[in-house]
Short mmCIF file of C-alpha atoms in Angstrom, two decimals:
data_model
loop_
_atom_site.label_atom_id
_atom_site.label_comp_id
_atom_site.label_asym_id
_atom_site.label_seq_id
_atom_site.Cartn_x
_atom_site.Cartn_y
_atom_site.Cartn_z
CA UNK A 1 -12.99 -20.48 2.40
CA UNK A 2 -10.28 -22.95 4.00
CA UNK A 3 -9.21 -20.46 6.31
CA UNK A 4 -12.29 -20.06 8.03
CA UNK A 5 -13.95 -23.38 7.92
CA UNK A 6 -14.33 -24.98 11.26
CA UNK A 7 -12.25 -22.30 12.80
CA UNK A 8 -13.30 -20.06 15.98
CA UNK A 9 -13.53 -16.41 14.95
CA UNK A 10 -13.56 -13.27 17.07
CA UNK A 11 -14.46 -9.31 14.84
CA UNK A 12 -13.50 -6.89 17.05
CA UNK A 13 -16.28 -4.35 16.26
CA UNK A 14 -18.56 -6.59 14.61
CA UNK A 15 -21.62 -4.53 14.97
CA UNK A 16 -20.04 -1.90 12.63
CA UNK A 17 -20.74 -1.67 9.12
CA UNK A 18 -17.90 -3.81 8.62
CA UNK A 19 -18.22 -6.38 11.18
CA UNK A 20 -21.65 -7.21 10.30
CA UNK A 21 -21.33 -7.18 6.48
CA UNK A 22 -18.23 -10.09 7.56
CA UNK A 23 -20.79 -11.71 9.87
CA UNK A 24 -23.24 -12.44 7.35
CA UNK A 25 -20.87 -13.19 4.99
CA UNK A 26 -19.67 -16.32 7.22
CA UNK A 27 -22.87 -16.99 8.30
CA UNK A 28 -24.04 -17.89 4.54
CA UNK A 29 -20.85 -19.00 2.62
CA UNK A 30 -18.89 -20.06 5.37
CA UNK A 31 -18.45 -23.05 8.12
CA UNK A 32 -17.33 -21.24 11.69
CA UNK A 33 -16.83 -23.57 14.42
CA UNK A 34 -17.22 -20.22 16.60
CA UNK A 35 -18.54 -16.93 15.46
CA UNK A 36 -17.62 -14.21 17.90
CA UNK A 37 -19.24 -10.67 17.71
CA UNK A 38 -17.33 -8.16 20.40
CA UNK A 39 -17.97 -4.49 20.90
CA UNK A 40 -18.93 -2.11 23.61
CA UNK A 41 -22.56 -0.97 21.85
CA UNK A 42 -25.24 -3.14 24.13
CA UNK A 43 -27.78 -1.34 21.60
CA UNK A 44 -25.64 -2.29 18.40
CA UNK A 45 -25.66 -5.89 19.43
CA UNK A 46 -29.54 -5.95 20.70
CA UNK A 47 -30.21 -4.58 17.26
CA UNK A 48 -28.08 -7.14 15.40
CA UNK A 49 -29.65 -10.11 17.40
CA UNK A 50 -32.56 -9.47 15.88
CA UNK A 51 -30.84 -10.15 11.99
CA UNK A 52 -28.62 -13.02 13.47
CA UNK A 53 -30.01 -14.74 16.47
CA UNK A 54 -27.64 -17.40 17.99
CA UNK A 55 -30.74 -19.51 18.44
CA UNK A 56 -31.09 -19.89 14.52
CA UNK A 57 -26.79 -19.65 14.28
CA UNK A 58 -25.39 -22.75 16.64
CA UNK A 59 -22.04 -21.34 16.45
CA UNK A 60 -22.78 -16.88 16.70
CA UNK A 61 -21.99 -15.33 19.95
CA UNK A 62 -22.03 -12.12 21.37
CA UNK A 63 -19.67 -10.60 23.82
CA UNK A 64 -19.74 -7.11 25.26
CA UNK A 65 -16.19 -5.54 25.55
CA UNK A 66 -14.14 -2.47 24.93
CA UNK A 67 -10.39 -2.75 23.00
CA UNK A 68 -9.25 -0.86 25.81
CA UNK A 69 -10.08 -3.03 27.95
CA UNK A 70 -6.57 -6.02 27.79
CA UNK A 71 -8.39 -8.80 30.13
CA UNK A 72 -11.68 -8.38 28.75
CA UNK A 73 -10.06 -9.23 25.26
CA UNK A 74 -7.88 -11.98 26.51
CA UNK A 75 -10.98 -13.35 27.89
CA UNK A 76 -12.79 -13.15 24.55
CA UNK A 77 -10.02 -14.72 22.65
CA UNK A 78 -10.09 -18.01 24.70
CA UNK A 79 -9.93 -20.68 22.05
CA UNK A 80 -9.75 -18.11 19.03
CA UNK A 81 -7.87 -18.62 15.85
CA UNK A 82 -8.52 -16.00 13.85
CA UNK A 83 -9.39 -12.42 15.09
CA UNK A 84 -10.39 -9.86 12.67
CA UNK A 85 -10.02 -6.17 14.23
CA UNK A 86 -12.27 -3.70 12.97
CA UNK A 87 -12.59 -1.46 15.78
CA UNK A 88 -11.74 2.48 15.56
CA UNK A 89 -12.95 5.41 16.44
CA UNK A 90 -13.00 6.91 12.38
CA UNK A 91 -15.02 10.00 12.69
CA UNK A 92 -11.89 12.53 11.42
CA UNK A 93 -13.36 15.97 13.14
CA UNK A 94 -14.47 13.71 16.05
CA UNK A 95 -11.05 12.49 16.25
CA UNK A 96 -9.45 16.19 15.96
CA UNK A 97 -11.29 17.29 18.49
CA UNK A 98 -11.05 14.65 20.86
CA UNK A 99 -7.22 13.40 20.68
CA UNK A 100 -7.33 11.21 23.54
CA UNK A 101 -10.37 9.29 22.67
CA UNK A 102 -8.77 8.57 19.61
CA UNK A 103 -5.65 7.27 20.62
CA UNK A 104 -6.87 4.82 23.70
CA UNK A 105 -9.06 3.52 21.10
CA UNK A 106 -7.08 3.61 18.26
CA UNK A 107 -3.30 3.44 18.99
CA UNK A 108 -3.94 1.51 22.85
CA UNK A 109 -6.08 -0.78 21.44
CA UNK A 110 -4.39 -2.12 18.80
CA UNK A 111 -1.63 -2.97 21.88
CA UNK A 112 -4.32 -4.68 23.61
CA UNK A 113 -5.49 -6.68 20.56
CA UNK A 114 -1.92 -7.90 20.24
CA UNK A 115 -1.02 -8.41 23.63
CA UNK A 116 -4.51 -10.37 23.83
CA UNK A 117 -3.80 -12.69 20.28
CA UNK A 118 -0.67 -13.71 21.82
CA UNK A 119 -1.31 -14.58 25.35
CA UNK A 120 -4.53 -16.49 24.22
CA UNK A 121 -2.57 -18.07 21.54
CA UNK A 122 -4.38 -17.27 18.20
CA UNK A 123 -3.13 -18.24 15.05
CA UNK A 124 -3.65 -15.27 13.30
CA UNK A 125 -5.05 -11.56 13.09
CA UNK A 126 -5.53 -9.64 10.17
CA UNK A 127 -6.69 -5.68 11.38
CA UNK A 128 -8.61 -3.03 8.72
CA UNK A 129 -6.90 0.01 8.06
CA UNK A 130 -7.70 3.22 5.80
CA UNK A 131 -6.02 5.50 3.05
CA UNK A 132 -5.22 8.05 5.70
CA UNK A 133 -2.82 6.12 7.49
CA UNK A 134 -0.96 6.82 4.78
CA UNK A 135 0.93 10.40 4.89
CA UNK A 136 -1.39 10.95 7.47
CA UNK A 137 -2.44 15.01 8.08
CA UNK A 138 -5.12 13.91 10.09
CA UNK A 139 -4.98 12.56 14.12
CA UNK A 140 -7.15 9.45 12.79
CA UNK A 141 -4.76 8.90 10.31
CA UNK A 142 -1.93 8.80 12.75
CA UNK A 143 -3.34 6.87 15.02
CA UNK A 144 -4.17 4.36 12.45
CA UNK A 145 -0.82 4.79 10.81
CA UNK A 146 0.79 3.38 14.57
CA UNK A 147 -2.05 0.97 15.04
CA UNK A 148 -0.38 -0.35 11.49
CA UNK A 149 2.71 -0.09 12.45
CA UNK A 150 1.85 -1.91 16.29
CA UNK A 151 0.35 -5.17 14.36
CA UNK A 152 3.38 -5.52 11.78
CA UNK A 153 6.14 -5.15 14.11
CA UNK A 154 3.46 -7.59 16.68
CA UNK A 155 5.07 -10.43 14.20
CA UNK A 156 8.43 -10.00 15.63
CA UNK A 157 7.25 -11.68 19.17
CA UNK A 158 4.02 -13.65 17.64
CA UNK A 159 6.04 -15.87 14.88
CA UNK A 160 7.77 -17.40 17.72
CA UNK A 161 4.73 -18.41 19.41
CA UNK A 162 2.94 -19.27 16.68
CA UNK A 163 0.86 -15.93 16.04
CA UNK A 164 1.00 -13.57 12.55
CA UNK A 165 -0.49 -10.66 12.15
CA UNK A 166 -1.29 -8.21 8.73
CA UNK A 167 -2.87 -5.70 8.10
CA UNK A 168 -5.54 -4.36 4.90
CA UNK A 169 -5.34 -0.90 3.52
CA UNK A 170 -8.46 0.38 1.87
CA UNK A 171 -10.35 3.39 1.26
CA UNK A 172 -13.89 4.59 1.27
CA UNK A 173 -16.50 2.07 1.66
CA UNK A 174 -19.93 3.15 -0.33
CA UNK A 175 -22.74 3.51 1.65
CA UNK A 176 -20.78 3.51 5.44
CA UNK A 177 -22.03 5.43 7.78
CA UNK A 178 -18.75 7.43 7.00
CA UNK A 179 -19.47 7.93 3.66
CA UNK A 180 -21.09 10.88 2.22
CA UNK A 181 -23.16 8.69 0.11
CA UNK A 182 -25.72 8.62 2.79
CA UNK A 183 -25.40 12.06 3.69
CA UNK A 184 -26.41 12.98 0.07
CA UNK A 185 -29.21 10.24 -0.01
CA UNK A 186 -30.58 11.78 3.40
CA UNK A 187 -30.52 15.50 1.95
CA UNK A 188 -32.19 14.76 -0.75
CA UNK A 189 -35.26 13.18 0.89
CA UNK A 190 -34.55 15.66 3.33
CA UNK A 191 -35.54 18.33 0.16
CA UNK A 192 -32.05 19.64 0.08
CA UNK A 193 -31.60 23.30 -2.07
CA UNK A 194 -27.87 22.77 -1.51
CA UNK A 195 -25.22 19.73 -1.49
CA UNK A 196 -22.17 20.77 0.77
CA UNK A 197 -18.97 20.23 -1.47
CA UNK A 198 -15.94 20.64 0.71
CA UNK A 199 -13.55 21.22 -2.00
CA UNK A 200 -14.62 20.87 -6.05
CA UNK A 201 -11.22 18.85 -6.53
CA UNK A 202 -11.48 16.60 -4.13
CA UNK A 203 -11.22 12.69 -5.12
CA UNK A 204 -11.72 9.86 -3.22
CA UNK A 205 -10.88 5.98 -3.23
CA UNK A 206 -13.98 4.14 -3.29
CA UNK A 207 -15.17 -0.02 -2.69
CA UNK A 208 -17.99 -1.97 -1.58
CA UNK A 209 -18.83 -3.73 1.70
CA UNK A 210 -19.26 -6.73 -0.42
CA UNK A 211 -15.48 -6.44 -2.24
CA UNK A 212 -14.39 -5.33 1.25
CA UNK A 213 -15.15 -8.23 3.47
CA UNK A 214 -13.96 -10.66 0.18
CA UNK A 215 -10.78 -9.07 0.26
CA UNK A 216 -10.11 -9.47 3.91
CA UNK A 217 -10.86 -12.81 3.93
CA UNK A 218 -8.42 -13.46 0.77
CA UNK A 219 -5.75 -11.83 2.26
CA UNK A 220 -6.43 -13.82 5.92
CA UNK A 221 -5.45 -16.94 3.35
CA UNK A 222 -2.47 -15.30 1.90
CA UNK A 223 -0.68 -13.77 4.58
CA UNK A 224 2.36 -14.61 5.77
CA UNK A 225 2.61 -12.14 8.62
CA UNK A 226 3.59 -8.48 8.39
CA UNK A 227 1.90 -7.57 4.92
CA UNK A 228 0.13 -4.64 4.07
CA UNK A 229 -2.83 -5.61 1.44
CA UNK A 230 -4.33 -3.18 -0.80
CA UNK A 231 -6.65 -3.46 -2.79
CA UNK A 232 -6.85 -2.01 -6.24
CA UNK A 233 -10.34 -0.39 -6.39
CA UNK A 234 -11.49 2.89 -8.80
CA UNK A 235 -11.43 6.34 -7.56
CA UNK A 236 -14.08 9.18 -8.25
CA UNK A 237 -14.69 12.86 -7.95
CA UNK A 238 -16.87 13.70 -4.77
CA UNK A 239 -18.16 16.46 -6.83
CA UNK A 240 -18.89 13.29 -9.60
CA UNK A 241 -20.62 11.37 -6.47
CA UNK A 242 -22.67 14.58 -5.92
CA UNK A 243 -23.90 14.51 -9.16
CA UNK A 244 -25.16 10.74 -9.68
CA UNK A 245 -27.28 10.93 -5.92
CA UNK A 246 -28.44 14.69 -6.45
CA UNK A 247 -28.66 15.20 -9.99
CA UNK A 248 -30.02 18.92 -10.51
CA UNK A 249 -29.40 19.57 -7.25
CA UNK A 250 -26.63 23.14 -6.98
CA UNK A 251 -23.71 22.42 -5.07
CA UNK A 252 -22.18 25.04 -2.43
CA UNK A 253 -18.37 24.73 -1.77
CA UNK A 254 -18.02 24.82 2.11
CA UNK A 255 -14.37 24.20 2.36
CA UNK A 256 -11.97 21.67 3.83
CA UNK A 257 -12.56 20.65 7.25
CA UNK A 258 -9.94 19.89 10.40
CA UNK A 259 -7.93 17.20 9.51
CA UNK A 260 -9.44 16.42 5.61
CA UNK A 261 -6.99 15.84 2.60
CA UNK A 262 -7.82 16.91 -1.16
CA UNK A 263 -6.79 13.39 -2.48
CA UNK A 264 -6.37 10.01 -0.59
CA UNK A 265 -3.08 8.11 -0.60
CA UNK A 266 -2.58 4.60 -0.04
CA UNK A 267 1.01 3.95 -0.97
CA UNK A 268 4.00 6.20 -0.59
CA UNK A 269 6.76 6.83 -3.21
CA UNK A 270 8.49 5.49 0.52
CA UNK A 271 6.39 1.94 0.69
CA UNK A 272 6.63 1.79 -3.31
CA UNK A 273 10.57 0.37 -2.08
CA UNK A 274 8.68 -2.89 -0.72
CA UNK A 275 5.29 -3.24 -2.64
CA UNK A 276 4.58 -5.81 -5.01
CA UNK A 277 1.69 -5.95 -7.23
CA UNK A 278 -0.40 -9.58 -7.06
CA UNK A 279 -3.08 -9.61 -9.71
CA UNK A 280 -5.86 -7.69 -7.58
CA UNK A 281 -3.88 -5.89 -5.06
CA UNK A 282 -0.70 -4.95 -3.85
CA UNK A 283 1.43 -5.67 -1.08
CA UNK A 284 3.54 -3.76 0.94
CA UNK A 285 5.80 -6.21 2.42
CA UNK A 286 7.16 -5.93 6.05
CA UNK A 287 10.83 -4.16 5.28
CA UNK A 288 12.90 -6.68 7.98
CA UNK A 289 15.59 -9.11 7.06
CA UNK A 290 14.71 -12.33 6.16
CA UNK A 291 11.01 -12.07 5.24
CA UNK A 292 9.77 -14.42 2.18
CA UNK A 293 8.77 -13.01 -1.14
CA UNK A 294 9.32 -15.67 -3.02
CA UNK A 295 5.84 -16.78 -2.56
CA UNK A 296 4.21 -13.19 -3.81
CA UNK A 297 6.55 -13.49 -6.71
CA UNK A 298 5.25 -17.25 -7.19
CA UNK A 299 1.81 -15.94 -7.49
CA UNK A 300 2.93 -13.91 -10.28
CA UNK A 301 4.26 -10.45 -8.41
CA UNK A 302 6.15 -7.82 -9.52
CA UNK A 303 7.91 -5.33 -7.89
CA UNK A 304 5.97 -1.57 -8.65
CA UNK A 305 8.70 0.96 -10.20
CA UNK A 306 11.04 2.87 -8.10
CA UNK A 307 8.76 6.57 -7.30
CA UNK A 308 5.74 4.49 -7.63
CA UNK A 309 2.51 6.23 -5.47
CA UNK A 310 -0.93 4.92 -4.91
CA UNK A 311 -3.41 7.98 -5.23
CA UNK A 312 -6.43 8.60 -5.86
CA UNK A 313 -6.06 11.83 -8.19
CA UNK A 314 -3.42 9.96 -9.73
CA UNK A 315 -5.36 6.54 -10.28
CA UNK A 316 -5.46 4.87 -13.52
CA UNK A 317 -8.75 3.53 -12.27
CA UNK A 318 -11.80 5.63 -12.38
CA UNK A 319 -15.27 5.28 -11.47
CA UNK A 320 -17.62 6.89 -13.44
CA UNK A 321 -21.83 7.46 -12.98
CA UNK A 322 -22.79 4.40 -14.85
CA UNK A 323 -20.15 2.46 -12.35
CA UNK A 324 -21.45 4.16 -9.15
CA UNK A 325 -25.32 3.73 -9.89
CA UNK A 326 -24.83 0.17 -10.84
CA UNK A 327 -23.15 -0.13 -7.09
CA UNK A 328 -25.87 1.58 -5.51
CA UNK A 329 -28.56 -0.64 -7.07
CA UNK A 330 -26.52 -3.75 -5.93
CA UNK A 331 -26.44 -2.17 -2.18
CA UNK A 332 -30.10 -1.47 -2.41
CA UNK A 333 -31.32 -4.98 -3.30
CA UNK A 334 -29.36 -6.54 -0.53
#
């Protein structure tokens, strides 16, 4: 993990489900000269302690801060070089029904993370996005669909200085605390009669914390500045999902909520103009003048087909019960 090795790192929201899946990830394969875990939970990071003490950890610190808060970041990205930004507020109703919230965190936050890279001169910043930026319908979407478009266009004043930023595109992560994976797990301890189905056509992209946090940190070494990374990971049938964690169990069709999409997109017929497909992934390359493909193509890219879309009813990639219970015993033994 060259990238990483001896290098000071700051995750912006490392106490989420994210940010401490990376943590311990560095923690055992890695070699951080600084491990920096910022978010605005004092709880969160009490309860983390506990798993990863800095007395047992040399180089793991914590630091209490908000992303809309511009000097408190600068201040925690004093002798960073790599910032990973994993903060959002991602709840979609929550984010429907409180706009505002949303965008200080989401869209005015990303500003401040970029702003913050710069003046503190870091070297690079890669920032987790989500299907729904893509053709968003949702206000979570949109906001994360400018926070995308904030940390690409960031490259046009942080090349100069020394500073690249990309971003990674990826769907539902098993076993979040957005999933429904644990919703269904809880209602059937809970002695559930009923699974709520919003809609019985309804797919979903799906990956693992584990394949998550690799893929970040193999796009961190790849990127150039201004890429999109996605991965390419299986899709399944929430009904399908249903099935494997509540087998037996009826399932009542409750209906879309605010905000929620039947299927999950992660690249347009628009971005298919720009995206090149590298062995796991693809990339949607930054559309400016000038910008380097040569090195994707190197690595054995090819340009997707003209009307090319990345969807997950339209996936040639499908998960199916074997798939998802062999992912769920992995989780569980961890």
């Amino acid at each position: 993990m060259p990238s990483i090795d001896r290098a000071s790192v700051l995750v912006v929201g490392g106490t989420g489900s994210f940010g401490r899946h990376l943590v311990s990830h560095l923690l055992i394969n890695a070699n951080p000269k600084r491990l920096v875990v910022f978010s605005r939970d004092e709880a969160k990071q009490h309860d983390m302690e506990q798993d990863f003490s800095p007395k047992e950890h040399d180089c793991l610190r914590y630091f209490i801060g908000d992303v809309r808060d511009r000097e408190r970041l600068e201040t925690a990205m004093r002798g960073i070089d790599i910032v990973v930004h994993a903060a959002a507020m991602k709840q979609i109703v929550a984010a429907e029904y409180n706009p505002f919230e949303c965008i200080k965190t989401n869209v005015i936050g990303a500003e401040n993370v970029v702003t913050a890279a710069i003046r503190a001169g870091v070297k690079r910043v890669i920032a987790l996005s989500t299907d729904k930026a893509a053709n968003p319908i949702n206000l979570y979407g949109a906001s994360k669909l400018a926070s995308d478009k904030i940390f690409i266009a960031a490259n046009n004043i942080g090349v100069p200085v020394g500073c690249r930023f990309s971003v990674v595109r990826y769907g539902n992560v098993i076993g979040s605390r957005g999933s429904v994976v644990p919703l269904f797990q809880r209602l059937v301890r809970d002695g559930a009669t009923e699974i709520p189905i919003t809609d019985n056509r309804m797919t979903r992209f799906w990956i693992t914390l584990d394949h998550g946090v690799s893929f970040v940190l193999s796009s961190l070494d790849m990127m150039q500045g201004g890429e999109i990374f996605v991965p390419k990971i299986p899709s399944m049938r929430v009904t399908d999902v249903a099935d494997v964690i509540a087998p037996g169990i009826p399932q009542k069709v409750i209906g879309i909520r605010p905000g929620e999409k039947l299927h999950e997109t992660m690249i347009t017929e628009d971005d298919a103009r720009t995206t090149v497909s590298v062995g796991d992934r693809y990339v949607i390359e930054p559309s400016w003048a000038g910008w380097d493909r040569h090195s994707l193509l190197e690595q054995g890219g090819d340009a997707v087909p003209e009307g090319f879309r990345y969807s997950s009813d339209a996936n040639s990639d499908w998960l199916d019960a074997d798939g998802l219970k062999a992912l769920l015993a992995e989780m569980d033994s961890k």
